Short mmCIF file of C-alpha atoms in Angstrom, two decimals:
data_model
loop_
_atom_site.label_atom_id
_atom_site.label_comp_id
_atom_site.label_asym_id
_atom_site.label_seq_id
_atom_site.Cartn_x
_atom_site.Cartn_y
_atom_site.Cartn_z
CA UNK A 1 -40.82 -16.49 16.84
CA UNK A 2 -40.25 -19.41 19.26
CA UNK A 3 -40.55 -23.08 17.93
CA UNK A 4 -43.25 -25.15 17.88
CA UNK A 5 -43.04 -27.03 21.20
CA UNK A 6 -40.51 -29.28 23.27
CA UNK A 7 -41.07 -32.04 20.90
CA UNK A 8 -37.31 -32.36 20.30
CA UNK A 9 -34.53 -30.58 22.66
CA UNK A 10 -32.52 -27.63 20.94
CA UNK A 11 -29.38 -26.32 22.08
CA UNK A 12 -30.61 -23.10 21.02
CA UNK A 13 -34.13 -23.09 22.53
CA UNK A 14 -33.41 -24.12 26.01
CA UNK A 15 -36.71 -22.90 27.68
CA UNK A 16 -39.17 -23.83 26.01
CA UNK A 17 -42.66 -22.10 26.36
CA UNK A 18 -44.54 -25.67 26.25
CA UNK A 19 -44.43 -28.54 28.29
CA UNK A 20 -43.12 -31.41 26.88
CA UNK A 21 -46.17 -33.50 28.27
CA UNK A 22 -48.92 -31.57 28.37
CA UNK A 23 -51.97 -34.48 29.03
CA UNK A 24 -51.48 -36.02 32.14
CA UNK A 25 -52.76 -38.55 33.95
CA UNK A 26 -54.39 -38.20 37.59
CA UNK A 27 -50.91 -39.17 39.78
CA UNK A 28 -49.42 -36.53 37.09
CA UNK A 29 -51.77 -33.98 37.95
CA UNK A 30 -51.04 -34.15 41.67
CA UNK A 31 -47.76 -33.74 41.75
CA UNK A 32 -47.99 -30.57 39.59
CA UNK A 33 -50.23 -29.32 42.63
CA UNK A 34 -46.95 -30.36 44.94
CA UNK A 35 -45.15 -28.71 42.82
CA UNK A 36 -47.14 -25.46 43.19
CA UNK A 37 -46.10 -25.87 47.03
CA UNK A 38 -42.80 -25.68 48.43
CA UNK A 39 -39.54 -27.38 46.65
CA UNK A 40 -37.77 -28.37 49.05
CA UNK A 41 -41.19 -30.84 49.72
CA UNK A 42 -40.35 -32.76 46.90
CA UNK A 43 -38.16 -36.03 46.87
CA UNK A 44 -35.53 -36.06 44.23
CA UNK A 45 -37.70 -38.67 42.54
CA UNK A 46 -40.34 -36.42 42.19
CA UNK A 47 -38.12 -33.85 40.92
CA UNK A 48 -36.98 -35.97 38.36
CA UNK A 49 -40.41 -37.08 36.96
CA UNK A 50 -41.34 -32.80 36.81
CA UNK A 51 -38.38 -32.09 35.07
CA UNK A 52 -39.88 -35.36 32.77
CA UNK A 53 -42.39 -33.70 32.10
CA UNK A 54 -41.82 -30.33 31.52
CA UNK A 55 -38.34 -30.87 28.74
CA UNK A 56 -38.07 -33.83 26.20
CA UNK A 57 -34.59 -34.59 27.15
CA UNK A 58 -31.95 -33.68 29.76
CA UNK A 59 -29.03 -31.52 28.43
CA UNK A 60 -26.63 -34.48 28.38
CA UNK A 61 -29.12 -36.31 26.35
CA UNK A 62 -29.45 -33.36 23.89
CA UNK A 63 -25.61 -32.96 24.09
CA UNK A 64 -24.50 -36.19 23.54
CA UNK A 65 -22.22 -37.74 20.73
CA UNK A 66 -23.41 -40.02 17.70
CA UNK A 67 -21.46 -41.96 15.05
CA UNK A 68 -22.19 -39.94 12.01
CA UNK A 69 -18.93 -38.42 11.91
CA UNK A 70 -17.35 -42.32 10.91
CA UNK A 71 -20.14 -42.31 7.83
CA UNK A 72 -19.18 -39.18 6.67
CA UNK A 73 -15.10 -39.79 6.80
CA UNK A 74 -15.86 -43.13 5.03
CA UNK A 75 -18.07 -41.57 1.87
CA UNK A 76 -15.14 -38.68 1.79
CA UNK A 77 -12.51 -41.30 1.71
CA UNK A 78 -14.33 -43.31 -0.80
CA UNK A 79 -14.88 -40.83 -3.12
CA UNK A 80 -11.11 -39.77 -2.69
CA UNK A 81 -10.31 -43.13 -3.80
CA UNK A 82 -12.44 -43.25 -6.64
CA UNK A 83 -11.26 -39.77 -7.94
CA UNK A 84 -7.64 -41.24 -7.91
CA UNK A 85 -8.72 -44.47 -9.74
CA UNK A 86 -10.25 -41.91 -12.45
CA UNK A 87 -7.27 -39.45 -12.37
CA UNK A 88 -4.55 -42.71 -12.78
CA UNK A 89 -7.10 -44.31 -15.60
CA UNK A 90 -6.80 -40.57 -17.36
CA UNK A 91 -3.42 -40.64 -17.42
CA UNK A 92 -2.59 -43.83 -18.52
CA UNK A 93 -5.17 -44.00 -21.30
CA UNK A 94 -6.13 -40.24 -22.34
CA UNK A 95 -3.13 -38.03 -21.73
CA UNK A 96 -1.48 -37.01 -24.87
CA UNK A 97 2.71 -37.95 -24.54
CA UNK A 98 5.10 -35.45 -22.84
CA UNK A 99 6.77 -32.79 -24.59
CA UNK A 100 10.45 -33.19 -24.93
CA UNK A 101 11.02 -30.21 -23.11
CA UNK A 102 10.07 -31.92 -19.78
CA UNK A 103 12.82 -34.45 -19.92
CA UNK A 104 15.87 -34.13 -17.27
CA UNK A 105 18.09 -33.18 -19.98
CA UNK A 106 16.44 -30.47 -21.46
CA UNK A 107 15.22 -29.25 -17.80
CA UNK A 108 18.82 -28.92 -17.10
CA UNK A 109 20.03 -27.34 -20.24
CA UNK A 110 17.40 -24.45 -19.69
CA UNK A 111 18.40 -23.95 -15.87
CA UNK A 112 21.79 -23.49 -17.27
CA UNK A 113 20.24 -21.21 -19.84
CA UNK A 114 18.33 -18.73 -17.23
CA UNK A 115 21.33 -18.78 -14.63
CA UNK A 116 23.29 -17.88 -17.84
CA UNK A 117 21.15 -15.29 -18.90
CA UNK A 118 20.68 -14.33 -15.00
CA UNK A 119 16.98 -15.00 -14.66
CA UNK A 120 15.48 -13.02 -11.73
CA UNK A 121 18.88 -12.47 -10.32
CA UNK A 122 17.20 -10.27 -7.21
CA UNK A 123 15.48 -12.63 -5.24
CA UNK A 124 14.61 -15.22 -7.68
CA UNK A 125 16.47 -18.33 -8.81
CA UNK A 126 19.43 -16.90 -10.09
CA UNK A 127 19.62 -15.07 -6.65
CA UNK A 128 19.94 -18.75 -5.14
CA UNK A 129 22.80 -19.50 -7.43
CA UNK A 130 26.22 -18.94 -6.50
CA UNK A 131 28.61 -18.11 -9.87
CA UNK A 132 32.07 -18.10 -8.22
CA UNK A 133 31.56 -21.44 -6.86
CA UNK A 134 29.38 -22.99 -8.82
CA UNK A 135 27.08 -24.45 -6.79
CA UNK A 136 23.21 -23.58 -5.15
CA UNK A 137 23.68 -20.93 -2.22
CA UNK A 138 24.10 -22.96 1.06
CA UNK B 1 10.71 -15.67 -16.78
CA UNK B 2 8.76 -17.76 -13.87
CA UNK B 3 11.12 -20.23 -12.43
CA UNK B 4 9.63 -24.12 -11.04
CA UNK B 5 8.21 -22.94 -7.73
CA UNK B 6 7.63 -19.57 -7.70
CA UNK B 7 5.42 -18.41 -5.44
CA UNK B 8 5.49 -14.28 -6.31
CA UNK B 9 5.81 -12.27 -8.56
CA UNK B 10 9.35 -12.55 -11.44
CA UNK B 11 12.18 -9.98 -10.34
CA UNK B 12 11.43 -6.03 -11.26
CA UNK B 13 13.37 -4.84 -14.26
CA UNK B 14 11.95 -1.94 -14.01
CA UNK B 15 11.01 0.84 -11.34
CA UNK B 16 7.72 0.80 -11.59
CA UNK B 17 7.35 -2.99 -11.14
CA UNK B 18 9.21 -2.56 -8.29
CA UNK B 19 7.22 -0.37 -6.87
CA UNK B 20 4.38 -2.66 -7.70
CA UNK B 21 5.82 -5.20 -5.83
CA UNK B 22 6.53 -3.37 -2.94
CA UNK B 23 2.24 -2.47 -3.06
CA UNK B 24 1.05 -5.57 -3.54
CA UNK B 25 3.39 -6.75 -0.35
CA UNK B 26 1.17 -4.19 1.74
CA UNK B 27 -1.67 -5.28 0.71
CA UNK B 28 -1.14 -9.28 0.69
CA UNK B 29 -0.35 -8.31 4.44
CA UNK B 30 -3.59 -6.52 5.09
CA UNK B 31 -5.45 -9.11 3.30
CA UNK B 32 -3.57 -12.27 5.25
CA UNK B 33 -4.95 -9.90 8.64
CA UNK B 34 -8.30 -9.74 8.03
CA UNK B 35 -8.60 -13.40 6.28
CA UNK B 36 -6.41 -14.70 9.89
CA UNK B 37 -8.65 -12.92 11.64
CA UNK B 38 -12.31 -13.98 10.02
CA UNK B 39 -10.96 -17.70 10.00
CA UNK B 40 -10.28 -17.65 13.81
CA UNK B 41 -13.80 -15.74 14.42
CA UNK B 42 -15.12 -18.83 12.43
CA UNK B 43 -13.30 -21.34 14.12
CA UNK B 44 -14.32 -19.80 17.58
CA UNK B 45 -17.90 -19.87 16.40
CA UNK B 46 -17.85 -23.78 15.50
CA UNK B 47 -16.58 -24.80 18.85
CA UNK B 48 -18.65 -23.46 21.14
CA UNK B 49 -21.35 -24.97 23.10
CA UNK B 50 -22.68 -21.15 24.34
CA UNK B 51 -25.47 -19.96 22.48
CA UNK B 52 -27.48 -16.66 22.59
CA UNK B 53 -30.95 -16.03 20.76
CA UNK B 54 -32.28 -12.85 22.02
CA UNK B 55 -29.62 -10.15 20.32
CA UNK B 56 -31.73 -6.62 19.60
CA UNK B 57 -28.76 -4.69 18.53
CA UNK B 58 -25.18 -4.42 17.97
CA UNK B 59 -24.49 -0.25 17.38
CA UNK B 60 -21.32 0.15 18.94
CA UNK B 61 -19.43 -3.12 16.95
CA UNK B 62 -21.30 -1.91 13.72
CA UNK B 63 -19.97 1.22 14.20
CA UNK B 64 -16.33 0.05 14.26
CA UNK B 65 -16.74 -2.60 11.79
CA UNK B 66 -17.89 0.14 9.27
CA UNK B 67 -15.45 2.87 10.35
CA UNK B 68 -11.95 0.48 10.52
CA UNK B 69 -12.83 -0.98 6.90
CA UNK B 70 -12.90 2.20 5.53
CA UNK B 71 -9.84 3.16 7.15
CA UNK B 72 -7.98 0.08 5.63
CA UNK B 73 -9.50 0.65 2.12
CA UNK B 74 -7.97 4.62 2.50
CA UNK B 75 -4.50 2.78 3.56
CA UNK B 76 -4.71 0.97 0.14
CA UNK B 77 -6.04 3.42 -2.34
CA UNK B 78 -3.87 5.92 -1.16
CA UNK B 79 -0.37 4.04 -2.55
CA UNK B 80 -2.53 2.47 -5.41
CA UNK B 81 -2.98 6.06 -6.96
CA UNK B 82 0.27 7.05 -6.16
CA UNK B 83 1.86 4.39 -8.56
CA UNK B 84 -1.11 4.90 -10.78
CA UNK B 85 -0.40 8.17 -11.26
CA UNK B 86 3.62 7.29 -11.46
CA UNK B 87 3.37 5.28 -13.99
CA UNK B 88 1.68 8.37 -16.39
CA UNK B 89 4.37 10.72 -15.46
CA UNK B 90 5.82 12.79 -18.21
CA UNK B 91 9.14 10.97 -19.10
CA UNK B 92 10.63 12.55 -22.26
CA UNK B 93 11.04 8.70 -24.33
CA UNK B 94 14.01 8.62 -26.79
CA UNK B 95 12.74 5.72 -28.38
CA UNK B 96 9.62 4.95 -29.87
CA UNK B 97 8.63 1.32 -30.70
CA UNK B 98 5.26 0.49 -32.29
CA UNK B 99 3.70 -3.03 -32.20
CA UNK B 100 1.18 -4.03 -33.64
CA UNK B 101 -1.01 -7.59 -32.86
CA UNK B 102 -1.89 -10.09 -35.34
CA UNK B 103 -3.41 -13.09 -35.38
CA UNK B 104 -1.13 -15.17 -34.12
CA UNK B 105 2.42 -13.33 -33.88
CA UNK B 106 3.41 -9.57 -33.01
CA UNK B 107 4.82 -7.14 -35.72
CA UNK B 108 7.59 -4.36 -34.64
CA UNK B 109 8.33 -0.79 -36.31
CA UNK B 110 11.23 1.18 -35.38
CA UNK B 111 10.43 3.90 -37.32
CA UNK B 112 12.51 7.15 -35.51
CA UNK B 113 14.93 7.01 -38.43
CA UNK B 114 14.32 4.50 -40.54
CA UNK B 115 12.00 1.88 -41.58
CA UNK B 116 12.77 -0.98 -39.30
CA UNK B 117 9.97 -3.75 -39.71
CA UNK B 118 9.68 -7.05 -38.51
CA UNK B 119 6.91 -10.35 -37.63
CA UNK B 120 7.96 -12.36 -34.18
CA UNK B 121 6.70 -15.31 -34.38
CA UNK B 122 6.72 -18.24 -31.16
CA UNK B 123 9.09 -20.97 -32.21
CA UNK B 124 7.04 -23.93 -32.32
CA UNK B 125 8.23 -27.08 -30.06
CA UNK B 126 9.77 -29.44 -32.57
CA UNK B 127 12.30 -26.55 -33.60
CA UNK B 128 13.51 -25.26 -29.90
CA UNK B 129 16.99 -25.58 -29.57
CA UNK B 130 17.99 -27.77 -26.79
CA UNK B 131 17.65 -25.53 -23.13
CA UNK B 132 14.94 -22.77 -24.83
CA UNK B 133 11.83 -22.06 -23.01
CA UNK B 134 8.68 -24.00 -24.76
CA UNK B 135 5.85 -21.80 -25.73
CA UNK B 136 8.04 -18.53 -25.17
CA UNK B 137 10.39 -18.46 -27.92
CA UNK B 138 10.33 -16.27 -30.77
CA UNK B 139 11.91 -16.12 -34.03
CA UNK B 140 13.12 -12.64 -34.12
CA UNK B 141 13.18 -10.91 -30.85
CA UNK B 142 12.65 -7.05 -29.60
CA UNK B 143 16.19 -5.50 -29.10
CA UNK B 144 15.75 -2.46 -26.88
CA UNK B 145 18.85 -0.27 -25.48
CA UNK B 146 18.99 -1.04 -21.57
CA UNK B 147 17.81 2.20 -19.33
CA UNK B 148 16.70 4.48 -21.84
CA UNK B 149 12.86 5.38 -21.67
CA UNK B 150 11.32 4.12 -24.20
CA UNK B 151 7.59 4.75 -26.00
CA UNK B 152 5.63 1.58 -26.77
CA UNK B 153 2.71 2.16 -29.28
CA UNK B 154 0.31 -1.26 -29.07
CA UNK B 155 -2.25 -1.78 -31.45
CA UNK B 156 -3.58 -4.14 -33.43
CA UNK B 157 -4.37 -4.96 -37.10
CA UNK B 158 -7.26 -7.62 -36.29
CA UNK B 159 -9.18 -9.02 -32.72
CA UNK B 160 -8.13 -7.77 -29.55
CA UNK B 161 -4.93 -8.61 -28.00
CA UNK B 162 -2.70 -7.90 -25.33
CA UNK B 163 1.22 -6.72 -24.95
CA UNK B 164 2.40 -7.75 -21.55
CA UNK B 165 5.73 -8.66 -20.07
CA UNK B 166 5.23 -9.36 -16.39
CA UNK B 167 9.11 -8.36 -14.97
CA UNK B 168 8.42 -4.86 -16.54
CA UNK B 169 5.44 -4.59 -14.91
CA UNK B 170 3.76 -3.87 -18.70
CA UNK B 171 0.59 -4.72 -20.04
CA UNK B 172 -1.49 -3.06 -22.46
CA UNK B 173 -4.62 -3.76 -24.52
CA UNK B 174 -4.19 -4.18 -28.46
CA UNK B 175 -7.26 -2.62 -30.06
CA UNK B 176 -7.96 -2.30 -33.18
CA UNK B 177 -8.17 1.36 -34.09
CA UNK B 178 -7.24 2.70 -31.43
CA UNK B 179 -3.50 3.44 -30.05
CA UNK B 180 -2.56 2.91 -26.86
CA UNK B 181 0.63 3.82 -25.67
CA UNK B 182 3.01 2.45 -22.05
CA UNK B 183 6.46 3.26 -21.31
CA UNK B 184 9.63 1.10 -20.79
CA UNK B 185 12.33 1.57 -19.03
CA UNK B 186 14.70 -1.92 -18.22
CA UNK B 187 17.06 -1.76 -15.35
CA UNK B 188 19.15 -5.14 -16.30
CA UNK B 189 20.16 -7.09 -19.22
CA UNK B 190 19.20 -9.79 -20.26
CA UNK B 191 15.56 -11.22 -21.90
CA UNK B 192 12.24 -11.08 -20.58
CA UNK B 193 9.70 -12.91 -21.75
CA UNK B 194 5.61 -12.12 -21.89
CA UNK B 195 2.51 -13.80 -23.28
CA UNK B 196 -0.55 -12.45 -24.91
CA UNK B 197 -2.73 -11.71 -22.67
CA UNK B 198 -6.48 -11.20 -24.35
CA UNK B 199 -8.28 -14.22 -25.95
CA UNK B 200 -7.61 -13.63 -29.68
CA UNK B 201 -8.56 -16.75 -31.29
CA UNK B 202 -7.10 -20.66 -31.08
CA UNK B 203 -3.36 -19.66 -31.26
CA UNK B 204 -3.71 -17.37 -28.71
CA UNK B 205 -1.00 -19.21 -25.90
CA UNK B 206 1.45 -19.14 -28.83
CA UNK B 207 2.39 -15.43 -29.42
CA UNK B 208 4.88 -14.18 -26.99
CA UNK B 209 6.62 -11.53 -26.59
CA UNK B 210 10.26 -11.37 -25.60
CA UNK B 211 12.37 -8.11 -25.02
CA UNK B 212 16.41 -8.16 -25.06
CA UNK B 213 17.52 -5.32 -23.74
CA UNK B 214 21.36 -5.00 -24.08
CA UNK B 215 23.94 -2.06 -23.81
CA UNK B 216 23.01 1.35 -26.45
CA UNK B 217 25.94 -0.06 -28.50
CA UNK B 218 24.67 -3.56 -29.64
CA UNK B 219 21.06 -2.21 -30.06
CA UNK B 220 22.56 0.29 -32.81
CA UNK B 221 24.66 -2.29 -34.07
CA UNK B 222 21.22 -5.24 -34.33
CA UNK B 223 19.03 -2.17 -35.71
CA UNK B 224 21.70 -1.49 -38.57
CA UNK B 225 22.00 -5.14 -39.10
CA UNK B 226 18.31 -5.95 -39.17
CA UNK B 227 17.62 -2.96 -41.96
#
């Protein structure tokens, strides 16, 4: 169930069971029978080296930022790029020509057609259209 | 017909689409809830620095997050089967309409008294008349009388196809041998527009279907004139 050792800091494995340093030398050794004694023996120094050796890094250390987050933007941002260099090459050289029925003209004559014919006159668009004066609903 | 846009359903013609509408409004609602709600449990699971490794068990959350589910999924059945059930009330038609689907175009019989009979085929794009709908048009449309129930027997003399016409809140399978039967009943005036709506073979985006439902009068005046 728990990881293999201290080798690398996890947020989610705080406590290790393992030391991080688990051979140690003879000046090591001794201060792990200080440590056996009272704390409040030990100089802050000495403290720190302990906490050395028992955890691979201090929380702030495991915590802290990197610059990954710039790569990835920069790949996303390419690749949006190069989809709209494929998507403006499609249109321009694939992309079979408009029907007519897309030009303003005709666009309008069949808005005047389905306000005529009162199109979805209940909450649609003919509901947005105002036949006494003419004009959209304000 | 759908509008530039449109972000719901077209406008009921009929009562039962209204009541449709009216359902799926509920249950957009409870979906927007629960999809707000699992979207801001995600969001508060990303951006947290707390973590917590040694959970055994969980009975008194499971228990409400199996109990309130089913109590939203009775809140939505519950109205479902109520139109369900609606929509197969007994209704006494006094019109019967049969259509039948072809490969590509829809065929009409008005046969109550006599033997009205006619194709409806789209109106391909080069001969719409300036302001017509592309890709809905048809040649000869189906003239109903306005708020009269009316019988619709769909079938189909070929592949599978489908009868639909969204604002009525209609659509019903075309199968070969077999008869299936809807009812109509339009509110307004005015023409509706539907689309085929079971893959029948490469024209099968070009056969709609448009109703004009006008006042008893004129529909005994077109069916006289159409004989």
């Amino acid at each position: 169930m728990p990881p293999y050792t201290n080798y690398h800091a996890q947020r989610s494995y705080p406590m290790p069971d393992e030391p991080f340093c688990t051979e140690l030398n003879a000046e090591q050794r001794a201060l792990k029978e200080k440590e056996k004694g009272s704390w409040t023996q030990l100089t802050h120094d000495e403290k720190v080296a302990l906490y050395r050796l028992q955890f691979h890094e201090t929380f702030a250390e495991m915590n802290r930022r990197s610059n990954e987050w710039k790569t990835v933007m920069g790949c996303v941002f390419f690749f949006f790029g190069f989809t709209a260099l494929m998507i403006w090459w499609q249109r321009i050289y694939v992309f079979p020509k408009k029907p007519v029925t897309l030009t303003d003209e005709w666009k309008a004559q069949q808005l005047q057609r389905i306000l005529d014919m009162k199109g979805n006159p209940v909450q649609g668009l003919a509901s947005r259209w105002d036949y006494e004066k003419k004009e959209w609903k304000k | 017909m759908a509008y530039p846009f449109q972000l719901g359903f077209q406008d009921a013609t009929s009562p039962i689409m209204e009541e449709l509408l009216h359902f799926h409004d509920h249950t957009l609602m409870i979906v927007f809830l629960i999809s707000s709600l699992v979207l801001y449990i995600i969001s508060l699971m990303l951006t947290t620095k707390l973590t917590h490794t040694s959970t055994m068990d969980a009975q008194e959350v499971e228990t409400i997050w199996t109990i309130l589910p089913a109590i939203i999924l009775i809140l939505i059945a519950l109205p479902s089967l109520r139109i369900l059930y609606m929509m197969d009330e007994i209704n006494s038609p006094s019109l019967t309409v049969k259509t039948m689907g072809h490969q590509w175009y829809w065929s009409y019989e008005y046969t109550d008294s006599e033997d009205l009979s006619f194709d409806s085929y789209m109106i391909p794009t080069q001969e719409l008349k300036p302001g017509e709908l592309r890709l809905l048009e048809v040649d000869n449309r189906v003239v109903l009388p306005m708020e009269v129930t009316i019988r619709v027997l769909i079938s189909s003399e070929d592949v599978l196809h489908s009868w639909a016409v969204p604002s009525l809140g209609l659509k019903t399978d075309a199968i070969p041998g077999r008869l299936n039967q809807t009812t109509l009943m339009g509110t307004r005036p005015g023409l509706y527009y539907g689309q085929c709506s079971e893959i029948c073979g490469s024209n099968h985006s070009f056969m709609p279907i448009v109703l004009e439902l006008v006042p008893l009068a004129y529909f005994e005046k077109w069916s006289a004139s159409m004989l």
